[in-house]
């Protein structure tokens, strides 16, 4: 551990120096080289020549052969409120036709995928690829599990609430999660004023008697920490949201082995537009009730997206198994995240106005080495005299999500780090240029 | 009108004769010829040579070059409970590659489709194709409407309830529909015991004071009749479910021009597995609230399916506009439905144990001629001494949905007529062979 801390102190010094020069670097025309570094040293990648600070402004529909100039970007509003995983577009562009799918007009017309499966709308090939990928990555036990597919893990979360809530209870079952919790949990749980379940807020302060559902998001959205249940009562049912338990974000310590585990393609491969998630569920009856909810809510899940997701997972697994490391999705995303976090930490140090969570290195069985978590979101704290972090960053044309939506104070914000390169680099550059004068200016104008 | 009735009397006689021979015809090996008749006389198509009683047992993934034998099918259970539109597979097989879609791995990764649209997850090309098809068919006004895409019209129905229900009301708003109503309405409305809305059953018997939502399904599921609101109070809000308002099922009298209109790809082109529906909504605020629901429920709608639906609608519109009538989806489906209804009516007449709704011919502006409705479902009544129609048909290995789920008695059942040819022909054959002895046998065995 001490060795790592030493290394990271040296790194921090280096990164402070890099960050100071960042705004100059960004003004240079930067090459559109692949960010995948293979086994090369990270130090080389971050060299000040900037050849690996690759910027792609390409949309999802076309390639960009030249990097954009960041001149004139001072006025641009940078929206990092949502966790839109467009960072992955470049990887899939580099894969070319490998992940292309062709669907003839006559395919997948029926509502049904497999009437012998309790989850009758689950495409068998997708189920196969889910099991295969979990085995390769080693992040979840799939044996003796029912797989339930959903229109994103958002629909699956609601299916879980429906499945676990007693149908004949006088009172709705309590739903809790330790703060800071995923900002959408309260709104989704309470939007229909259901008589089956009710949001009861921060699990840490939950004192009510009786049955409850505790949501354990690990690594946590928004702060990235690995989590366990905070309540350990006999009447509790645990639901594990493992959307970010992938080796680009956090070390894979062992295969997760919980009663109900939720995953989503969005944060695994970057295909948010597919709206595909899956649940691994031990109890058959719970799985059946989840299927019932999805039947009532949307009569199943898009087959086109399931077929495409199968193909995407297939390519990811094939490339993990091959020796061509530069085609590994997880290696690509690991290195992008590593660079982003290092630049962000350096920028934060330079400004002196913010702080970020610190993570201890952990051993990742998939990568075969130690590393620190590098979450999909930065959980940024604004230091005094900044009062409202979201408002202050908005004043600096950076849109983020306020800590108040996550059950904590306005001194925190959640910032997506999954956006395209140009947006992230512009954001880090802007953050590093914020001074105490900007804080006083903001306080004056409020 | 009189002329049509004359023609139809002659037709009925002819069809009785056809039905008597049906079981013999079905025992012949039948050709796999296209069912699309173009402008040829219907009489020719139904000739006893059986060359147009085309049977395809193909699955959705492969072609079948030869028709199946119906020998040995006596024991086969025929499931016509669901409205699975697999009837359309053959049309799309015959279209070959015309409707094939290719999606590269890097496409449509973002959550967002068009951030300038209040419905930010609606693919612009899909919106364009929706407007185009409605204009060609003339079945709905699209001007000054917001388009909201949903994971099938089922999700849109829930989005409408969320959008229309007052958020701060002490009591949930009543949701009603005239019986027989779509069997899923009560279950979907009440599954989460929402405090925002509550199912109150048959609109015809609704006496409660205060605001309410009336669902008007036209043509109606299950009985196929064209409908209007049955309640006309000032506090009512109407929602029109127009899933079946297409020229293969019913004459298009004029473009529908209601506040909220729901459509679905499933029943338009047969692509149920896509899970794509759309709403045309006059009031912008209502549309925005529907979008909010879909955001909470599934963070948007599969882009892959929207892209595929765009392609499918594009091909349908192109072929409607071209002179090649044998490539028109609506002509294909019109003729399949016409044949099925004629054979079914003949079989029902032969047995003397059942009855079906009767429809008056109406002028269809799209086809430029009069015809009678030929709904996607047969709303069959079992005559005395049969008591429970669903149970009696199940005894005869025909699975249907009991009238009790539609708010009426067990003497009715709903039977899907959108299944593959072999299933439908086997069903009609089996129905025509049912005798009063089977009724006594069933009564004895209960």
Coordinates of C-alpha atoms in Angstrom, one line a residue, chain A residues 60-63 82-86 88-89 92-93 96 99-112 123 151 154-155 158 162 167-168 182 187-188 191-197 266-267 269-275 293 296-305 308 312, chain B residues 60-63 82-86 88-89 92-93 96 99-112 123 151 154-155 158 162 167-168 182 187-188 191-197 266-267 269-275 293 296-305 308 312:
Chain A
X60 CA -22.6 9.3 -33.4
X61 CA -23.3 9.2 -37.1
X62 CA -20.0 10.3 -38.7
X63 CA -16.3 10.2 -38.2
X82 CA -26.6 13.3 -17.5
X83 CA -24.4 10.2 -17.6
X84 CA -24.6 10.0 -21.4
X85 CA -21.9 7.5 -22.2
X86 CA -20.8 9.0 -25.6
X88 CA -17.6 4.9 -26.0
X89 CA -18.5 6.1 -29.5
X92 CA -17.0 1.4 -31.6
X93 CA -16.0 3.6 -34.5
X96 CA -15.6 -0.6 -37.8
X99 CA -20.2 -4.9 -34.4
X100 CA -22.6 -4.1 -37.2
X101 CA -26.0 -5.8 -37.1
X102 CA -28.3 -6.5 -40.0
X103 CA -32.0 -7.1 -39.3
X104 CA -34.3 -8.2 -42.2
X105 CA -37.8 -6.8 -42.3
X106 CA -39.4 -10.2 -41.5
X107 CA -37.3 -10.9 -38.4
X108 CA -38.4 -10.7 -34.7
X109 CA -42.0 -9.8 -35.5
X110 CA -43.7 -11.8 -32.7
X111 CA -44.1 -10.6 -29.1
X112 CA -42.5 -13.8 -28.0
X123 CA -33.9 -13.4 -26.7
X151 CA -36.0 -1.6 -21.1
X154 CA -34.6 1.7 -14.9
X155 CA -37.6 -0.5 -15.9
X158 CA -39.5 -0.8 -11.1
X162 CA -43.5 -4.5 -8.0
X167 CA -49.8 -7.1 -2.8
X168 CA -52.1 -7.2 0.2
X182 CA -28.9 7.7 -7.2
X187 CA -38.7 10.2 -8.4
X188 CA -39.2 6.8 -10.0
X191 CA -44.0 9.2 -9.4
X192 CA -47.3 7.2 -9.4
X193 CA -48.0 7.5 -5.7
X194 CA -48.1 3.7 -5.6
X195 CA -49.9 2.0 -2.7
X196 CA -47.4 -0.8 -3.0
X197 CA -44.1 1.0 -2.2
X266 CA -25.5 1.7 -21.2
X267 CA -22.7 1.7 -18.7
X269 CA -20.5 -0.9 -23.5
X270 CA -21.9 2.7 -23.8
X271 CA -25.0 1.8 -25.8
X272 CA -27.5 3.9 -23.8
X273 CA -29.8 4.4 -26.8
X274 CA -30.5 0.7 -26.8
X275 CA -32.4 0.9 -23.5
X293 CA -44.5 -6.1 -14.4
X296 CA -48.0 -5.0 -18.0
X297 CA -45.7 -2.0 -18.5
X298 CA -44.5 -2.6 -22.1
X299 CA -45.4 -6.2 -23.2
X300 CA -41.8 -7.2 -23.2
X301 CA -38.6 -5.5 -24.4
X302 CA -37.5 -4.4 -27.9
X303 CA -36.2 -7.5 -29.7
X304 CA -34.1 -5.3 -32.1
X305 CA -32.2 -3.9 -29.2
X308 CA -28.0 -5.7 -31.2
X312 CA -22.2 -6.0 -29.1
Chain B
X60 CA -39.8 -15.7 -38.1
X61 CA -36.3 -16.7 -38.8
X62 CA -36.6 -18.9 -41.9
X63 CA -38.6 -19.5 -45.0
X82 CA -52.8 -13.1 -27.8
X83 CA -53.0 -10.7 -30.7
X84 CA -49.6 -11.8 -32.0
X85 CA -49.5 -10.4 -35.5
X86 CA -47.4 -13.1 -37.1
X88 CA -47.5 -10.2 -41.5
X89 CA -44.3 -12.3 -41.5
X92 CA -42.1 -9.0 -45.1
X93 CA -40.5 -12.2 -46.3
X96 CA -36.9 -9.6 -49.3
X99 CA -36.9 -3.5 -45.4
X100 CA -33.6 -4.7 -44.1
X101 CA -31.8 -2.4 -41.7
X102 CA -28.1 -2.2 -41.0
X103 CA -26.9 -0.6 -37.7
X104 CA -23.2 -0.1 -37.1
X105 CA -21.8 -0.6 -33.6
X106 CA -21.2 3.1 -33.1
X107 CA -24.6 4.4 -34.0
X108 CA -27.3 5.6 -31.7
X109 CA -25.3 5.3 -28.5
X110 CA -26.5 8.4 -26.8
X111 CA -29.7 8.6 -24.7
X112 CA -30.7 11.7 -26.8
X123 CA -35.8 9.8 -33.6
X151 CA -42.3 1.4 -25.8
X154 CA -49.0 0.2 -23.7
X155 CA -46.3 2.4 -22.2
X158 CA -49.6 4.8 -18.9
X162 CA -49.7 10.1 -15.7
X167 CA -50.9 15.6 -9.2
X168 CA -52.4 17.2 -6.1
X182 CA -59.5 -4.0 -23.9
X187 CA -54.7 -4.6 -14.9
X188 CA -52.4 -1.9 -16.3
X191 CA -51.3 -2.8 -11.0
X192 CA -49.3 -0.3 -8.9
X193 CA -52.4 0.8 -6.8
X194 CA -51.6 4.4 -8.0
X195 CA -52.9 7.3 -6.0
X196 CA -53.1 9.3 -9.2
X197 CA -55.7 7.2 -11.2
X266 CA -47.5 -3.9 -33.9
X267 CA -51.0 -3.7 -35.5
X269 CA -47.1 -3.4 -39.9
X270 CA -47.0 -6.5 -37.7
X271 CA -43.8 -5.7 -35.9
X272 CA -44.9 -6.5 -32.3
X273 CA -41.4 -7.4 -31.2
X274 CA -40.2 -3.8 -31.9
X275 CA -42.3 -2.5 -29.0
X293 CA -43.3 9.6 -17.6
X296 CA -38.9 8.2 -15.4
X297 CA -40.2 4.8 -16.6
X298 CA -37.4 3.8 -19.1
X299 CA -35.3 6.9 -19.9
X300 CA -36.6 7.0 -23.4
X301 CA -37.4 4.4 -26.1
X302 CA -35.1 2.0 -28.0
X303 CA -33.4 3.9 -30.8
X304 CA -32.7 0.7 -32.7
X305 CA -36.4 -0.1 -32.9
X308 CA -36.1 0.0 -37.8
X312 CA -40.4 -0.3 -42.2

